[in-house]
Amino acid sequence: SAVISQKPSRDICQRGTSLTIQCQVDSQVTMMFWYRQQPGQSLTLIATANQGSEATYESGFVIDKFPISRPNLTFSTLTVSNMSPEDSSIYLCSASKETGSDTQYFGPGTRLTVL
Amino acid sequence: AQSVSQHNHHVILSEAASLELGCNYSYGGTVNLFWYVQYPGQHLQLLLKYFSGDPLVKGIKGFEAEFIKSKFSFNLRKPSVQWSDTAEYFCAVNAVSNTGKLIFGQGTTLQVKP
């Protein structure tokens, strides 16, 4: 398994600002992912964070809005840019040891409120 | 497109009652199947998973799930629930590929009354 931590755990931000969320894994992992869980809804994959290359975004998510970095095999960041109240969600990082269809382990999430 | 459907959005049970949460998915290829649980104030945890082999899989805390390929289903069961099982339960599917993308169901909130 993998133990994942995220910072910050929660934040309240003003409209138009940006927030960077950090995700740290306790061991090297092959795959890292970012999900969004909007109030009362399920988890939706935003993107796959690729080490050493640009992230792979899902339909409906773009790099300008959600830039992602992954400088090494244990760390990734997600930035929520130019925030609006609609971005209020829980953002979760996950990781899996192997490529493909391995089990994903999740971080505790970052609860973001945009005023 | 792949999708996952959980039949029950909110389930209320008394302690010692039996539990079955439904999960159906739509995807014609080979899949891996997961149930995750989120206890109040805690992060998402893996409850059990099915990759291959025996379609009846056992997870933590007395939970089990059965994969029925012909019905595209992966229902979660527990013979006798406890108050501590109060949580939100998510079914998730991953098409066997290199992308690793998980598709989640809508989630089921389980409330167990003492």
Tab-separated table of N, CA and C in Angstrom, chain B residues 47-113:
chain	number	residue	atom	x	y	z
B	47	LEU	N	-11.887	-1.149	0.535
B	47	LEU	CA	-12.636	-2.165	1.282
B	47	LEU	C	-12.330	-3.552	0.728
B	48	LEU	N	-12.407	-3.683	-0.575
B	48	LEU	CA	-12.063	-4.929	-1.243
B	48	LEU	C	-11.931	-4.672	-2.740
B	49	LYS	N	-11.395	-5.670	-3.423
B	49	LYS	CA	-11.180	-5.527	-4.857
B	49	LYS	C	-11.271	-6.879	-5.544
B	50	TYR	N	-11.608	-6.838	-6.819
B	50	TYR	CA	-11.608	-8.029	-7.644
B	50	TYR	C	-10.799	-7.752	-8.897
B	51	PHE	N	-9.797	-8.622	-9.115
B	51	PHE	CA	-9.014	-8.537	-10.341
B	51	PHE	C	-9.278	-9.748	-11.228
B	52	SER	N	-9.246	-10.919	-10.633
B	52	SER	CA	-9.477	-12.152	-11.384
B	52	SER	C	-9.656	-13.281	-10.380
B	53	GLY	N	-10.005	-14.475	-10.878
B	53	GLY	CA	-10.115	-15.642	-10.011
B	53	GLY	C	-11.495	-15.785	-9.411
B	54	ASP	N	-11.542	-16.226	-8.173
B	54	ASP	CA	-12.807	-16.462	-7.475
B	54	ASP	C	-13.647	-15.185	-7.486
B	55	PRO	N	-14.857	-15.257	-8.053
B	55	PRO	CA	-15.675	-14.038	-8.146
B	55	PRO	C	-16.209	-13.561	-6.808
B	56	LEU	N	-16.107	-14.381	-5.789
B	56	LEU	CA	-16.529	-13.961	-4.454
B	56	LEU	C	-15.277	-13.516	-3.693
B	57	VAL	N	-15.218	-12.225	-3.415
B	57	VAL	CA	-14.026	-11.701	-2.754
B	57	VAL	C	-14.377	-11.209	-1.362
B	58	LYS	N	-13.449	-11.408	-0.466
B	58	LYS	CA	-13.654	-10.974	0.912
B	58	LYS	C	-12.738	-9.790	1.201
B	59	GLY	N	-13.304	-8.824	1.944
B	59	GLY	CA	-12.523	-7.653	2.275
B	59	GLY	C	-12.370	-7.505	3.780
B	60	ILE	N	-12.067	-6.278	4.171
B	60	ILE	CA	-11.892	-6.012	5.585
B	60	ILE	C	-13.238	-5.905	6.290
B	61	LYS	N	-13.211	-6.081	7.587
B	61	LYS	CA	-14.362	-5.850	8.466
B	61	LYS	C	-15.583	-6.689	8.094
B	62	GLY	N	-15.358	-7.862	7.547
B	62	GLY	CA	-16.453	-8.790	7.294
B	62	GLY	C	-17.241	-8.539	6.022
B	63	PHE	N	-16.781	-7.618	5.198
B	63	PHE	CA	-17.458	-7.341	3.935
B	63	PHE	C	-17.033	-8.345	2.860
B	64	GLU	N	-17.926	-8.603	1.931
B	64	GLU	CA	-17.615	-9.404	0.769
B	64	GLU	C	-18.370	-8.857	-0.427
B	65	ALA	N	-17.923	-9.214	-1.594
B	65	ALA	CA	-18.607	-8.792	-2.816
B	65	ALA	C	-18.515	-9.909	-3.832
B	66	GLU	N	-19.526	-9.977	-4.666
B	66	GLU	CA	-19.565	-11.013	-5.693
B	66	GLU	C	-19.616	-10.384	-7.071
B	67	PHE	N	-18.692	-10.798	-7.911
B	67	PHE	CA	-18.659	-10.341	-9.294
B	67	PHE	C	-19.479	-11.310	-10.134
B	68	ILE	N	-20.528	-10.801	-10.760
B	68	ILE	CA	-21.324	-11.600	-11.684
B	68	ILE	C	-21.159	-10.976	-13.064
B	69	LYS	N	-20.318	-11.610	-13.857
B	69	LYS	CA	-19.943	-11.031	-15.147
B	69	LYS	C	-21.142	-10.864	-16.062
B	70	SER	N	-22.029	-11.859	-16.056
B	70	SER	CA	-23.174	-11.829	-16.966
B	70	SER	C	-24.131	-10.696	-16.638
B	71	LYS	N	-24.101	-10.251	-15.409
B	71	LYS	CA	-24.985	-9.164	-14.987
B	71	LYS	C	-24.240	-7.836	-14.850
B	72	PHE	N	-22.964	-7.826	-15.151
B	72	PHE	CA	-22.155	-6.624	-14.997
B	72	PHE	C	-22.337	-6.036	-13.591
B	73	SER	N	-22.310	-6.897	-12.602
B	73	SER	CA	-22.588	-6.441	-11.249
B	73	SER	C	-21.470	-6.818	-10.286
B	74	PHE	N	-21.372	-6.042	-9.226
B	74	PHE	CA	-20.374	-6.283	-8.175
B	74	PHE	C	-20.982	-5.775	-6.871
B	75	ASN	N	-21.911	-6.551	-6.342
B	75	ASN	CA	-22.662	-6.116	-5.163
B	75	ASN	C	-21.885	-6.387	-3.882
B	76	LEU	N	-22.014	-5.470	-2.969
B	76	LEU	CA	-21.330	-5.552	-1.679
B	76	LEU	C	-22.285	-6.114	-0.637
B	77	ARG	N	-21.787	-6.995	0.220
B	77	ARG	CA	-22.647	-7.616	1.226
B	77	ARG	C	-21.936	-7.685	2.570
B	78	LYS	N	-22.755	-7.670	3.605
B	78	LYS	CA	-22.279	-7.968	4.954
B	78	LYS	C	-23.436	-8.580	5.713
B	79	PRO	N	-23.244	-9.730	6.341
B	79	PRO	CA	-24.365	-10.430	6.962
B	79	PRO	C	-24.953	-9.702	8.174
B	80	SER	N	-24.123	-8.946	8.889
B	80	SER	CA	-24.613	-8.313	10.105
B	80	SER	C	-23.845	-6.989	10.304
B	81	VAL	N	-24.526	-5.888	10.098
B	81	VAL	CA	-23.836	-4.604	10.166
B	81	VAL	C	-23.722	-4.115	11.609
B	82	GLN	N	-22.749	-3.256	11.809
B	82	GLN	CA	-22.530	-2.642	13.115
B	82	GLN	C	-22.643	-1.131	12.975
B	83	TRP	N	-22.854	-0.481	14.099
B	83	TRP	CA	-22.959	0.975	14.090
B	83	TRP	C	-21.723	1.602	13.452
B	84	SER	N	-20.569	0.980	13.655
B	84	SER	CA	-19.313	1.515	13.121
B	84	SER	C	-19.218	1.390	11.600
B	85	ASP	N	-20.159	0.707	10.979
B	85	ASP	CA	-20.163	0.623	9.517
B	85	ASP	C	-20.803	1.847	8.870
B	86	THR	N	-21.321	2.731	9.675
B	86	THR	CA	-21.885	3.976	9.154
B	86	THR	C	-20.814	4.720	8.361
B	87	ALA	N	-21.088	4.942	7.085
B	87	ALA	CA	-20.069	5.498	6.195
B	87	ALA	C	-20.681	5.693	4.810
B	88	GLU	N	-19.850	6.228	3.918
B	88	GLU	CA	-20.251	6.292	2.519
B	88	GLU	C	-19.447	5.250	1.747
B	89	TYR	N	-20.137	4.538	0.870
B	89	TYR	CA	-19.523	3.432	0.145
B	89	TYR	C	-19.548	3.736	-1.353
B	90	PHE	N	-18.401	3.565	-1.977
B	90	PHE	CA	-18.269	3.841	-3.400
B	90	PHE	C	-17.824	2.589	-4.139
B	91	CYS	N	-18.516	2.288	-5.199
B	91	CYS	CA	-18.106	1.249	-6.135
B	91	CYS	C	-17.301	1.919	-7.243
B	92	ALA	N	-16.244	1.273	-7.704
B	92	ALA	CA	-15.414	1.858	-8.760
B	92	ALA	C	-14.946	0.768	-9.708
B	93	VAL	N	-14.777	1.160	-10.954
B	93	VAL	CA	-14.394	0.224	-12.007
B	93	VAL	C	-13.202	0.783	-12.758
B	94	ASN	N	-12.339	-0.123	-13.149
B	94	ASN	CA	-11.149	0.252	-13.888
B	94	ASN	C	-11.028	-0.712	-15.063
B	95	ALA	N	-11.051	-0.173	-16.266
B	95	ALA	CA	-10.860	-1.037	-17.426
B	95	ALA	C	-9.410	-1.481	-17.462
B	96	VAL	N	-9.187	-2.731	-17.665
B	96	VAL	CA	-7.828	-3.260	-17.649
B	96	VAL	C	-7.052	-2.681	-18.822
B	97	SER	N	-6.195	-1.770	-18.503
B	97	SER	CA	-5.440	-1.053	-19.525
B	97	SER	C	-4.282	-0.385	-18.817
B	98	ASN	N	-3.593	0.454	-19.512
B	98	ASN	CA	-2.487	1.157	-18.891
B	98	ASN	C	-2.844	2.525	-18.328
B	99	THR	N	-4.094	2.945	-18.492
B	99	THR	CA	-4.428	4.294	-18.067
B	99	THR	C	-4.665	4.400	-16.573
B	100	GLY	N	-5.136	3.347	-15.960
B	100	GLY	CA	-5.405	3.379	-14.530
B	100	GLY	C	-6.621	4.173	-14.121
B	101	LYS	N	-7.396	4.647	-15.052
B	101	LYS	CA	-8.527	5.517	-14.723
B	101	LYS	C	-9.611	4.763	-13.974
B	102	LEU	N	-10.027	5.307	-12.848
B	102	LEU	CA	-11.114	4.737	-12.058
B	102	LEU	C	-12.394	5.512	-12.329
B	103	ILE	N	-13.464	4.775	-12.607
B	103	ILE	CA	-14.782	5.377	-12.735
B	103	ILE	C	-15.564	5.029	-11.480
B	104	PHE	N	-16.081	6.042	-10.799
B	104	PHE	CA	-16.779	5.828	-9.544
B	104	PHE	C	-18.289	5.892	-9.722
B	105	GLY	N	-18.980	5.115	-8.908
B	105	GLY	CA	-20.415	5.267	-8.792
B	105	GLY	C	-20.742	6.481	-7.940
B	106	GLN	N	-22.030	6.738	-7.798
B	106	GLN	CA	-22.478	7.942	-7.112
B	106	GLN	C	-22.283	7.881	-5.605
B	107	GLY	N	-22.064	6.693	-5.091
B	107	GLY	CA	-21.895	6.532	-3.656
B	107	GLY	C	-23.203	6.180	-2.971
B	108	THR	N	-23.096	5.424	-1.888
B	108	THR	CA	-24.243	5.071	-1.046
B	108	THR	C	-23.910	5.437	0.385
B	109	THR	N	-24.769	6.237	0.974
B	109	THR	CA	-24.583	6.577	2.385
B	109	THR	C	-25.307	5.538	3.227
B	110	LEU	N	-24.579	4.858	4.067
B	110	LEU	CA	-25.148	3.854	4.966
B	110	LEU	C	-25.192	4.430	6.375
B	111	GLN	N	-26.365	4.402	6.946
B	111	GLN	CA	-26.543	4.828	8.335
B	111	GLN	C	-27.023	3.622	9.129
B	112	VAL	N	-26.259	3.233	10.135
B	112	VAL	CA	-26.632	2.106	10.977
B	112	VAL	C	-27.068	2.639	12.323
B	113	LYS	N	-28.268	2.307	12.682
B	113	LYS	CA	-28.827	2.777	13.957
B	113	LYS	C	-28.498	1.779	15.055
